[in-house]
């Protein structure tokens, strides 16, 4: 048999594979989501996220130091708000002494080089479990944007590096940019969850924060009027370009693994860094299969992350940040 070229030549040995490898992961590719609760000495495993914990702030500082020491350079904290602090308009979200604001201050104080991207959405603070304010049975966009702007300013005041709106309201990036310019926070960046889908893969996260939409009459039971329809691809480009035009420094596609086509398309049309969020349900699937011996957990973790980067992610928010970094460090 005569073949003009044999493609297997480039796969013959590990050294050859290394010199032609197109994508290489490093710990700086990862951003670690962290869950924070009130109290001291609290560390609780999240049942639907085996191996992942909610921490009180004192223990979280240790955890973030460890993340930094393995090479992770960014975290995205999420707080679990006490039920008696929840209301419809999310008042607790801009409390200068709220758990998120204290988390930002303490982490920046203890590990100043660790980048913090704070979640901006009302769901942890909403009695209804929605990212926005409910008026006459629907989510009121503009009133929500006003509340989110107050929330962003309070995160900026606490010292955050980037605010990360995950709410999918229209016009919030422009509102934050304007507020930052007007209030001398022009060093604070915006990482916008630009193409965020109404996905069932967020289930374990909502368990972790007790933030699932409630089942009440006259209250929407899901987030489909603001998060995107999983059926749509062109719309992701529109959403992303809108956020960049409004002033977003970085954009995100979320979830990751079932949306790699979206990630690639977004990567191809924008010039800003693109993040992808390997969400709680993706983590849970890999962990569950690994626990059952159905998949090799470590290899599934590394392959999933590599493929998310190959698809176009500059930064990957992942619950595997620490474990994967340890493996990469050898
Ligand atoms: C809040 C928010 C959610 C996630 C990140 N920020 C949940 C949601 O939109 O319902 C999900 C993250 C994950 O599943 O890992 N707006």
PDB file of N, CA and C and ligand atoms in Angstrom, residues 35 49 78 119 121 123-124 131 166-167 193 196 201-206 211 223 227 254 277-281 319, ligand 1:
ATOM      1  N   UNK A  35     -18.571  28.048  47.771  1.00  0.00           N
ATOM      2  CA  UNK A  35     -19.848  28.277  48.460  1.00  0.00           C
ATOM      3  C   UNK A  35     -19.584  28.695  49.903  1.00  0.00           C
ATOM      4  N   UNK A  49     -23.196  17.061  45.219  1.00  0.00           N
ATOM      5  CA  UNK A  49     -21.876  17.381  44.654  1.00  0.00           C
ATOM      6  C   UNK A  49     -20.787  16.719  45.503  1.00  0.00           C
ATOM      7  N   UNK A  78     -20.134  32.184  45.947  1.00  0.00           N
ATOM      8  CA  UNK A  78     -21.608  32.210  46.025  1.00  0.00           C
ATOM      9  C   UNK A  78     -21.971  32.064  47.479  1.00  0.00           C
ATOM     10  N   UNK A 119     -20.696  36.920  41.918  1.00  0.00           N
ATOM     11  CA  UNK A 119     -21.961  36.681  41.232  1.00  0.00           C
ATOM     12  C   UNK A 119     -22.939  37.820  41.520  1.00  0.00           C
ATOM     13  N   UNK A 121     -26.760  38.504  40.953  1.00  0.00           N
ATOM     14  CA  UNK A 121     -28.108  38.023  40.615  1.00  0.00           C
ATOM     15  C   UNK A 121     -28.830  37.941  41.946  1.00  0.00           C
ATOM     16  N   UNK A 123     -31.072  35.659  43.033  1.00  0.00           N
ATOM     17  CA  UNK A 123     -31.648  34.382  43.493  1.00  0.00           C
ATOM     18  C   UNK A 123     -31.275  33.928  44.910  1.00  0.00           C
ATOM     19  N   UNK A 124     -30.036  34.116  45.379  1.00  0.00           N
ATOM     20  CA  UNK A 124     -29.780  33.639  46.758  1.00  0.00           C
ATOM     21  C   UNK A 124     -30.553  34.452  47.795  1.00  0.00           C
ATOM     22  N   UNK A 131     -33.888  35.253  39.882  1.00  0.00           N
ATOM     23  CA  UNK A 131     -32.749  36.167  39.745  1.00  0.00           C
ATOM     24  C   UNK A 131     -33.193  37.623  39.720  1.00  0.00           C
ATOM     25  N   UNK A 166     -25.006  37.182  36.514  1.00  0.00           N
ATOM     26  CA  UNK A 166     -25.441  35.873  36.015  1.00  0.00           C
ATOM     27  C   UNK A 166     -26.948  35.824  35.868  1.00  0.00           C
ATOM     28  N   UNK A 167     -27.579  36.995  35.825  1.00  0.00           N
ATOM     29  CA  UNK A 167     -29.029  37.113  35.940  1.00  0.00           C
ATOM     30  C   UNK A 167     -29.771  37.110  34.608  1.00  0.00           C
ATOM     31  N   UNK A 193     -22.103  36.852  32.320  1.00  0.00           N
ATOM     32  CA  UNK A 193     -22.673  35.575  31.904  1.00  0.00           C
ATOM     33  C   UNK A 193     -23.572  35.930  30.722  1.00  0.00           C
ATOM     34  N   UNK A 196     -26.195  32.474  28.851  1.00  0.00           N
ATOM     35  CA  UNK A 196     -26.535  31.550  29.934  1.00  0.00           C
ATOM     36  C   UNK A 196     -27.885  30.919  29.635  1.00  0.00           C
ATOM     37  N   UNK A 201     -28.952  21.460  34.279  1.00  0.00           N
ATOM     38  CA  UNK A 201     -27.663  21.097  34.873  1.00  0.00           C
ATOM     39  C   UNK A 201     -27.256  21.990  36.049  1.00  0.00           C
ATOM     40  N   UNK A 202     -28.107  22.979  36.387  1.00  0.00           N
ATOM     41  CA  UNK A 202     -27.806  23.805  37.566  1.00  0.00           C
ATOM     42  C   UNK A 202     -28.407  23.211  38.841  1.00  0.00           C
ATOM     43  N   UNK A 203     -29.072  22.077  38.735  1.00  0.00           N
ATOM     44  CA  UNK A 203     -29.784  21.491  39.881  1.00  0.00           C
ATOM     45  C   UNK A 203     -28.968  21.406  41.165  1.00  0.00           C
ATOM     46  N   UNK A 204     -27.785  20.770  41.133  1.00  0.00           N
ATOM     47  CA  UNK A 204     -27.009  20.630  42.375  1.00  0.00           C
ATOM     48  C   UNK A 204     -26.600  21.975  42.980  1.00  0.00           C
ATOM     49  N   UNK A 205     -26.324  22.961  42.143  1.00  0.00           N
ATOM     50  CA  UNK A 205     -25.984  24.307  42.643  1.00  0.00           C
ATOM     51  C   UNK A 205     -27.149  24.877  43.454  1.00  0.00           C
ATOM     52  N   UNK A 206     -28.349  24.689  42.950  1.00  0.00           N
ATOM     53  CA  UNK A 206     -29.514  25.231  43.666  1.00  0.00           C
ATOM     54  C   UNK A 206     -29.736  24.479  44.978  1.00  0.00           C
ATOM     55  N   UNK A 211     -31.602  27.660  46.518  1.00  0.00           N
ATOM     56  CA  UNK A 211     -32.038  28.824  45.741  1.00  0.00           C
ATOM     57  C   UNK A 211     -32.926  28.457  44.548  1.00  0.00           C
ATOM     58  N   UNK A 223     -36.813  29.591  34.945  1.00  0.00           N
ATOM     59  CA  UNK A 223     -36.131  30.838  34.602  1.00  0.00           C
ATOM     60  C   UNK A 223     -36.141  31.116  33.096  1.00  0.00           C
ATOM     61  N   UNK A 227     -33.344  33.303  31.195  1.00  0.00           N
ATOM     62  CA  UNK A 227     -32.242  32.478  30.688  1.00  0.00           C
ATOM     63  C   UNK A 227     -32.613  31.931  29.309  1.00  0.00           C
ATOM     64  N   UNK A 254     -22.498  29.289  29.336  1.00  0.00           N
ATOM     65  CA  UNK A 254     -22.848  28.419  30.456  1.00  0.00           C
ATOM     66  C   UNK A 254     -24.134  27.674  30.179  1.00  0.00           C
ATOM     67  N   UNK A 277     -18.459  27.827  31.860  1.00  0.00           N
ATOM     68  CA  UNK A 277     -18.770  27.335  33.203  1.00  0.00           C
ATOM     69  C   UNK A 277     -19.143  25.866  33.126  1.00  0.00           C
ATOM     70  N   UNK A 278     -18.228  25.045  33.644  1.00  0.00           N
ATOM     71  CA  UNK A 278     -18.568  23.624  33.791  1.00  0.00           C
ATOM     72  C   UNK A 278     -19.405  23.537  35.066  1.00  0.00           C
ATOM     73  N   UNK A 279     -20.714  23.458  34.894  1.00  0.00           N
ATOM     74  CA  UNK A 279     -21.627  23.707  36.022  1.00  0.00           C
ATOM     75  C   UNK A 279     -21.776  22.491  36.938  1.00  0.00           C
ATOM     76  N   UNK A 280     -22.535  22.734  38.010  1.00  0.00           N
ATOM     77  CA  UNK A 280     -22.681  21.737  39.070  1.00  0.00           C
ATOM     78  C   UNK A 280     -23.154  20.374  38.553  1.00  0.00           C
ATOM     79  N   UNK A 281     -24.098  20.371  37.623  1.00  0.00           N
ATOM     80  CA  UNK A 281     -24.613  19.098  37.116  1.00  0.00           C
ATOM     81  C   UNK A 281     -23.570  18.332  36.306  1.00  0.00           C
ATOM     82  N   UNK A 319     -15.662  23.125  39.263  1.00  0.00           N
ATOM     83  CA  UNK A 319     -15.548  22.569  40.617  1.00  0.00           C
ATOM     84  C   UNK A 319     -14.339  21.642  40.726  1.00  0.00           C
TER      85      UNK A 319
HETATM   86  C1  LIG B   1     -27.297  32.281  39.918  1.00  0.00           C
HETATM   87  C2  LIG B   1     -26.384  31.227  39.382  1.00  0.00           C
HETATM   88  C3  LIG B   1     -26.691  29.899  39.066  1.00  0.00           C
HETATM   89  C4  LIG B   1     -25.492  29.282  38.735  1.00  0.00           C
HETATM   90  C5  LIG B   1     -24.492  30.253  38.827  1.00  0.00           C
HETATM   91  N1  LIG B   1     -25.064  31.451  39.209  1.00  0.00           N
HETATM   92  C6  LIG B   1     -27.973  29.154  39.146  1.00  0.00           C
HETATM   93  C7  LIG B   1     -29.089  29.551  38.312  1.00  0.00           C
HETATM   94  O1  LIG B   1     -28.991  30.397  37.425  1.00  0.00           O
HETATM   95  O2  LIG B   1     -30.163  29.024  38.570  1.00  0.00           O
HETATM   96  C8  LIG B   1     -25.331  27.825  38.394  1.00  0.00           C
HETATM   97  C9  LIG B   1     -23.963  27.264  38.565  1.00  0.00           C
HETATM   98  C10 LIG B   1     -23.872  25.780  38.590  1.00  0.00           C
HETATM   99  O3  LIG B   1     -24.851  25.045  38.368  1.00  0.00           O
HETATM  100  O4  LIG B   1     -22.762  25.307  38.848  1.00  0.00           O
HETATM  101  N2  LIG B   1     -27.894  33.125  39.027  1.00  0.00           N
END
